[in-house]
PDB file of C-alpha atoms in Angstrom:
ATOM      1  CA  UNK A 730       0.900  -0.352 -18.718  1.00  0.00           C
ATOM      2  CA  UNK A 731       2.562  -3.623 -17.830  1.00  0.00           C
ATOM      3  CA  UNK A 732       0.335  -5.663 -15.455  1.00  0.00           C
ATOM      4  CA  UNK A 733       3.066  -7.827 -13.848  1.00  0.00           C
ATOM      5  CA  UNK A 734       6.828  -8.310 -13.669  1.00  0.00           C
ATOM      6  CA  UNK A 735       8.060 -10.197 -16.721  1.00  0.00           C
ATOM      7  CA  UNK A 736      11.290 -11.128 -18.441  1.00  0.00           C
ATOM      8  CA  UNK A 737      11.618  -9.890 -21.999  1.00  0.00           C
ATOM      9  CA  UNK A 738      11.818 -12.776 -24.492  1.00  0.00           C
ATOM     10  CA  UNK A 739      10.635 -11.070 -27.663  1.00  0.00           C
ATOM     11  CA  UNK A 740       9.963  -7.655 -29.129  1.00  0.00           C
ATOM     12  CA  UNK A 741       9.015  -6.069 -32.408  1.00  0.00           C
ATOM     13  CA  UNK A 742      11.585  -3.336 -31.774  1.00  0.00           C
ATOM     14  CA  UNK A 743      14.784  -3.142 -33.789  1.00  0.00           C
ATOM     15  CA  UNK A 744      17.749  -5.204 -32.543  1.00  0.00           C
ATOM     16  CA  UNK A 745      15.666  -6.775 -29.765  1.00  0.00           C
ATOM     17  CA  UNK A 746      15.236  -3.522 -27.854  1.00  0.00           C
ATOM     18  CA  UNK A 747      12.064  -2.419 -26.062  1.00  0.00           C
ATOM     19  CA  UNK A 748      11.657   0.980 -24.441  1.00  0.00           C
ATOM     20  CA  UNK A 749       9.815   1.547 -21.180  1.00  0.00           C
ATOM     21  CA  UNK A 750       8.963   4.560 -19.100  1.00  0.00           C
ATOM     22  CA  UNK A 751       9.267   4.093 -15.331  1.00  0.00           C
ATOM     23  CA  UNK A 752       7.586   7.319 -14.208  1.00  0.00           C
ATOM     24  CA  UNK A 753       5.194   5.414 -11.910  1.00  0.00           C
ATOM     25  CA  UNK A 754       8.108   3.810 -10.052  1.00  0.00           C
ATOM     26  CA  UNK A 755      10.854   6.391  -9.771  1.00  0.00           C
ATOM     27  CA  UNK A 756       9.390   9.559 -11.301  1.00  0.00           C
ATOM     28  CA  UNK A 757      11.806   9.546 -14.247  1.00  0.00           C
ATOM     29  CA  UNK A 758      10.118  10.277 -17.561  1.00  0.00           C
ATOM     30  CA  UNK A 759      13.028   9.374 -19.824  1.00  0.00           C
ATOM     31  CA  UNK A 760      12.855   6.090 -21.715  1.00  0.00           C
ATOM     32  CA  UNK A 761      14.877   3.111 -20.566  1.00  0.00           C
ATOM     33  CA  UNK A 762      15.979   0.404 -22.969  1.00  0.00           C
ATOM     34  CA  UNK A 763      15.341  -3.237 -22.167  1.00  0.00           C
ATOM     35  CA  UNK A 764      17.345  -5.611 -24.342  1.00  0.00           C
ATOM     36  CA  UNK A 765      16.754  -9.239 -25.222  1.00  0.00           C
ATOM     37  CA  UNK A 766      19.502 -11.568 -24.058  1.00  0.00           C
ATOM     38  CA  UNK A 767      21.901 -12.252 -26.961  1.00  0.00           C
ATOM     39  CA  UNK A 768      21.196 -15.977 -26.904  1.00  0.00           C
ATOM     40  CA  UNK A 769      17.438 -15.386 -27.130  1.00  0.00           C
ATOM     41  CA  UNK A 770      17.989 -12.958 -30.011  1.00  0.00           C
ATOM     42  CA  UNK A 771      20.057 -15.644 -31.823  1.00  0.00           C
ATOM     43  CA  UNK A 772      17.358 -18.233 -31.124  1.00  0.00           C
ATOM     44  CA  UNK A 773      14.716 -15.992 -32.719  1.00  0.00           C
ATOM     45  CA  UNK A 774      16.901 -15.245 -35.739  1.00  0.00           C
ATOM     46  CA  UNK A 775      17.767 -18.927 -36.281  1.00  0.00           C
ATOM     47  CA  UNK A 776      14.191 -20.167 -36.022  1.00  0.00           C
ATOM     48  CA  UNK A 777      12.442 -20.647 -39.312  1.00  0.00           C
ATOM     49  CA  UNK A 778       9.076 -19.480 -37.999  1.00  0.00           C
ATOM     50  CA  UNK A 779       7.268 -16.877 -40.100  1.00  0.00           C
ATOM     51  CA  UNK A 780       5.504 -15.399 -37.114  1.00  0.00           C
ATOM     52  CA  UNK A 781       7.096 -14.058 -33.942  1.00  0.00           C
ATOM     53  CA  UNK A 782       3.823 -14.752 -32.143  1.00  0.00           C
ATOM     54  CA  UNK A 783       3.904 -18.440 -33.067  1.00  0.00           C
ATOM     55  CA  UNK A 784       7.517 -18.688 -31.967  1.00  0.00           C
ATOM     56  CA  UNK A 785       6.701 -17.060 -28.620  1.00  0.00           C
ATOM     57  CA  UNK A 786       3.838 -19.531 -28.055  1.00  0.00           C
ATOM     58  CA  UNK A 787       6.335 -22.394 -28.366  1.00  0.00           C
ATOM     59  CA  UNK A 788       9.203 -20.687 -26.543  1.00  0.00           C
ATOM     60  CA  UNK A 789      11.251 -23.422 -24.817  1.00  0.00           C
ATOM     61  CA  UNK A 790      12.912 -21.262 -22.144  1.00  0.00           C
ATOM     62  CA  UNK A 791      12.545 -21.866 -18.417  1.00  0.00           C
ATOM     63  CA  UNK A 792      13.428 -19.123 -15.943  1.00  0.00           C
ATOM     64  CA  UNK A 793      14.813 -19.731 -12.469  1.00  0.00           C
ATOM     65  CA  UNK A 794      14.449 -16.626 -10.344  1.00  0.00           C
ATOM     66  CA  UNK A 795      14.910 -15.734  -6.676  1.00  0.00           C
ATOM     67  CA  UNK A 796      11.990 -15.071  -4.321  1.00  0.00           C
ATOM     68  CA  UNK A 797      10.370 -11.651  -4.768  1.00  0.00           C
ATOM     69  CA  UNK A 798      12.093  -8.668  -3.195  1.00  0.00           C
ATOM     70  CA  UNK A 799      11.737  -4.879  -3.195  1.00  0.00           C
ATOM     71  CA  UNK A 800      14.951  -4.036  -5.112  1.00  0.00           C
ATOM     72  CA  UNK A 801      13.739  -2.651  -8.447  1.00  0.00           C
ATOM     73  CA  UNK A 802      17.230  -2.280  -9.938  1.00  0.00           C
ATOM     74  CA  UNK A 803      18.405  -5.785  -9.050  1.00  0.00           C
ATOM     75  CA  UNK A 804      17.293  -9.062 -10.639  1.00  0.00           C
ATOM     76  CA  UNK A 805      19.763 -11.922 -10.742  1.00  0.00           C
ATOM     77  CA  UNK A 806      18.289 -15.022 -12.310  1.00  0.00           C
ATOM     78  CA  UNK A 807      18.921 -17.478 -15.096  1.00  0.00           C
ATOM     79  CA  UNK A 808      17.121 -18.955 -18.081  1.00  0.00           C
ATOM     80  CA  UNK A 809      17.586 -22.434 -19.461  1.00  0.00           C
ATOM     81  CA  UNK A 810      17.156 -22.264 -23.227  1.00  0.00           C
ATOM     82  CA  UNK A 811      17.652 -25.751 -24.497  1.00  0.00           C
ATOM     83  CA  UNK A 812      21.043 -26.819 -23.153  1.00  0.00           C
ATOM     84  CA  UNK A 813      22.280 -23.261 -22.628  1.00  0.00           C
ATOM     85  CA  UNK A 814      22.079 -21.420 -19.331  1.00  0.00           C
ATOM     86  CA  UNK A 815      21.600 -17.684 -19.851  1.00  0.00           C
ATOM     87  CA  UNK A 816      22.101 -15.028 -17.185  1.00  0.00           C
ATOM     88  CA  UNK A 817      19.159 -12.642 -16.786  1.00  0.00           C
ATOM     89  CA  UNK A 818      19.539  -9.223 -15.142  1.00  0.00           C
ATOM     90  CA  UNK A 819      17.427  -6.134 -14.519  1.00  0.00           C
ATOM     91  CA  UNK A 820      18.146  -5.080 -18.143  1.00  0.00           C
ATOM     92  CA  UNK A 821      15.757  -7.805 -19.311  1.00  0.00           C
ATOM     93  CA  UNK A 822      13.073  -7.236 -16.641  1.00  0.00           C
ATOM     94  CA  UNK A 823       9.910  -5.270 -17.398  1.00  0.00           C
ATOM     95  CA  UNK A 824       8.394  -4.065 -14.132  1.00  0.00           C
ATOM     96  CA  UNK A 825       4.735  -3.741 -13.244  1.00  0.00           C
ATOM     97  CA  UNK A 826       3.186  -0.266 -13.725  1.00  0.00           C
ATOM     98  CA  UNK A 827       5.779   0.753 -16.331  1.00  0.00           C
ATOM     99  CA  UNK A 828       4.609   1.908 -19.749  1.00  0.00           C
ATOM    100  CA  UNK A 829       5.876   0.481 -23.039  1.00  0.00           C
ATOM    101  CA  UNK A 830       6.923   3.289 -25.390  1.00  0.00           C
ATOM    102  CA  UNK A 831       8.142   3.351 -29.020  1.00  0.00           C
ATOM    103  CA  UNK A 832       7.658  -0.425 -29.299  1.00  0.00           C
ATOM    104  CA  UNK A 833       4.617  -2.089 -30.848  1.00  0.00           C
ATOM    105  CA  UNK A 834       4.708  -5.414 -29.038  1.00  0.00           C
ATOM    106  CA  UNK A 835       6.731  -7.139 -26.368  1.00  0.00           C
ATOM    107  CA  UNK A 836       6.638 -10.768 -25.309  1.00  0.00           C
ATOM    108  CA  UNK A 837       7.681 -11.946 -21.899  1.00  0.00           C
ATOM    109  CA  UNK A 838       7.617 -14.695 -19.334  1.00  0.00           C
ATOM    110  CA  UNK A 839       5.820 -13.687 -16.147  1.00  0.00           C
ATOM    111  CA  UNK A 840       7.953 -13.987 -13.019  1.00  0.00           C
ATOM    112  CA  UNK A 841       5.997 -12.091 -10.324  1.00  0.00           C
ATOM    113  CA  UNK A 842       2.327 -11.107 -10.058  1.00  0.00           C
ATOM    114  CA  UNK A 843       0.071  -9.230  -7.631  1.00  0.00           C
ATOM    115  CA  UNK A 844       1.666  -8.113  -4.382  1.00  0.00           C
ATOM    116  CA  UNK A 845       4.692 -10.284  -5.157  1.00  0.00           C
ATOM    117  CA  UNK A 846       5.889  -7.871  -7.870  1.00  0.00           C
ATOM    118  CA  UNK A 847       8.745  -5.512  -7.121  1.00  0.00           C
ATOM    119  CA  UNK A 848       6.263  -2.634  -7.174  1.00  0.00           C
ATOM    120  CA  UNK A 849       3.983  -4.543  -4.791  1.00  0.00           C
ATOM    121  CA  UNK A 850       6.873  -5.239  -2.410  1.00  0.00           C
ATOM    122  CA  UNK A 851       7.629  -1.500  -2.267  1.00  0.00           C
ATOM    123  CA  UNK A 852       4.134  -0.527  -1.146  1.00  0.00           C
ATOM    124  CA  UNK A 853       4.028   0.962   2.326  1.00  0.00           C
ATOM    125  CA  UNK A 854       1.092   2.190   4.386  1.00  0.00           C
ATOM    126  CA  UNK A 855       0.501   5.887   3.989  1.00  0.00           C
ATOM    127  CA  UNK A 856       1.772   7.720   7.062  1.00  0.00           C
ATOM    128  CA  UNK A 857      -0.741   9.888   8.873  1.00  0.00           C
ATOM    129  CA  UNK A 858       0.116  13.537   8.914  1.00  0.00           C
ATOM    130  CA  UNK A 859      -1.036  15.822  11.713  1.00  0.00           C
ATOM    131  CA  UNK A 860      -0.480  19.534  11.670  1.00  0.00           C
ATOM    132  CA  UNK A 861       0.648  21.309  14.817  1.00  0.00           C
ATOM    133  CA  UNK A 862      -2.758  22.957  15.113  1.00  0.00           C
ATOM    134  CA  UNK A 863      -4.432  19.510  15.070  1.00  0.00           C
ATOM    135  CA  UNK A 864      -2.244  18.327  17.936  1.00  0.00           C
ATOM    136  CA  UNK A 865      -3.024  21.508  19.905  1.00  0.00           C
ATOM    137  CA  UNK A 866      -6.752  21.083  19.295  1.00  0.00           C
ATOM    138  CA  UNK A 867      -6.580  17.435  20.423  1.00  0.00           C
ATOM    139  CA  UNK A 868      -4.800  18.495  23.606  1.00  0.00           C
ATOM    140  CA  UNK A 869      -7.370  21.242  24.237  1.00  0.00           C
ATOM    141  CA  UNK A 870     -10.260  18.791  23.727  1.00  0.00           C
ATOM    142  CA  UNK A 871      -8.737  16.393  26.286  1.00  0.00           C
ATOM    143  CA  UNK A 872      -8.214  19.291  28.707  1.00  0.00           C
ATOM    144  CA  UNK A 873     -11.836  20.447  28.294  1.00  0.00           C
ATOM    145  CA  UNK A 874     -13.157  16.920  28.861  1.00  0.00           C
ATOM    146  CA  UNK A 875     -11.128  16.523  32.080  1.00  0.00           C
ATOM    147  CA  UNK A 876     -12.129  20.030  33.247  1.00  0.00           C
ATOM    148  CA  UNK A 877     -15.848  19.333  32.678  1.00  0.00           C
ATOM    149  CA  UNK A 878     -15.579  15.974  34.412  1.00  0.00           C
ATOM    150  CA  UNK A 879     -14.000  17.626  37.463  1.00  0.00           C
ATOM    151  CA  UNK A 880     -16.686  20.333  37.540  1.00  0.00           C
ATOM    152  CA  UNK A 881     -19.499  17.728  37.318  1.00  0.00           C
ATOM    153  CA  UNK A 882     -17.932  15.631  40.087  1.00  0.00           C
ATOM    154  CA  UNK A 883     -17.411  18.640  42.412  1.00  0.00           C
ATOM    155  CA  UNK A 884     -20.894  20.030  41.804  1.00  0.00           C
ATOM    156  CA  UNK A 885     -22.518  16.614  42.212  1.00  0.00           C
ATOM    157  CA  UNK A 886     -20.797  15.959  45.532  1.00  0.00           C
ATOM    158  CA  UNK A 887     -21.446  19.481  46.863  1.00  0.00           C
ATOM    159  CA  UNK A 888     -25.098  19.336  45.763  1.00  0.00           C
ATOM    160  CA  UNK A 889     -25.615  16.034  47.557  1.00  0.00           C
ATOM    161  CA  UNK A 890     -23.998  17.389  50.726  1.00  0.00           C
ATOM    162  CA  UNK A 891     -26.069  20.594  50.637  1.00  0.00           C
ATOM    163  CA  UNK A 892     -29.245  18.585  50.108  1.00  0.00           C
ATOM    164  CA  UNK A 893     -28.482  16.428  53.146  1.00  0.00           C
ATOM    165  CA  UNK A 894     -27.830  19.527  55.278  1.00  0.00           C
ATOM    166  CA  UNK A 895     -30.938  21.419  54.151  1.00  0.00           C
ATOM    167  CA  UNK A 896     -33.436  18.527  54.294  1.00  0.00           C
ATOM    168  CA  UNK A 897     -34.788  19.478  57.711  1.00  0.00           C
ATOM    169  CA  UNK A 898     -35.269  23.153  56.760  1.00  0.00           C
ATOM    170  CA  UNK A 899     -36.720  22.665  53.269  1.00  0.00           C
ATOM    171  CA  UNK A 900     -39.562  20.246  54.064  1.00  0.00           C
ATOM    172  CA  UNK A 901     -41.660  21.565  51.193  1.00  0.00           C
ATOM    173  CA  UNK A 902     -39.178  20.169  48.617  1.00  0.00           C
ATOM    174  CA  UNK A 903     -39.960  16.530  49.556  1.00  0.00           C
ATOM    175  CA  UNK A 904     -36.352  15.400  49.856  1.00  0.00           C
ATOM    176  CA  UNK A 905     -37.478  12.408  51.898  1.00  0.00           C
ATOM    177  CA  UNK A 906     -39.076  10.794  48.854  1.00  0.00           C
ATOM    178  CA  UNK A 907     -38.451   7.028  49.005  1.00  0.00           C
ATOM    179  CA  UNK A 908     -38.718   6.405  45.304  1.00  0.00           C
ATOM    180  CA  UNK A 909     -35.534   5.079  43.576  1.00  0.00           C
ATOM    181  CA  UNK A 910     -33.382   7.581  41.702  1.00  0.00           C
ATOM    182  CA  UNK A 911     -34.399   6.086  38.341  1.00  0.00           C
ATOM    183  CA  UNK A 912     -38.154   6.449  38.857  1.00  0.00           C
ATOM    184  CA  UNK A 913     -38.567   8.859  35.940  1.00  0.00           C
ATOM    185  CA  UNK A 914     -37.321   6.364  33.323  1.00  0.00           C
TER     186      UNK A 914
END
């Protein structure tokens, strides 16, 4: 799996082609070809280095790319390779979370990392899903709470009024107690 967005500058694949699978991005399981720019391919062929790895360590290219965006099929940038200016497109971009297939090694210049990758820019918060039964149960719970509150208020007021009316007849209940209402705490 590719850990960041990078521009392809070298591959062990034939004719400068690397294959990737983008199933994590778009669900497609077929392989997509990513091709080295022709000028980079010529640069590699013309160099007298025995090792592709050594050549990639000393790669003189500089990439100028736009700020990160969420468009995974669009990448318009340029590479300065010596005195040449090379156009780079989405055909040379390896996206984060893609898998390299049928290619032993690829070399690239990192352009975006972390949440700045095209995959990171496409992340959205997961929407909450409520079933109809959940909404009905929420409504019923609110109704029950309001109903119980009304019953408690009505019974509390009526009990206080009845107590005030019966205080002279029910002397044995000691309603005239002068202790505060929180005495039992």
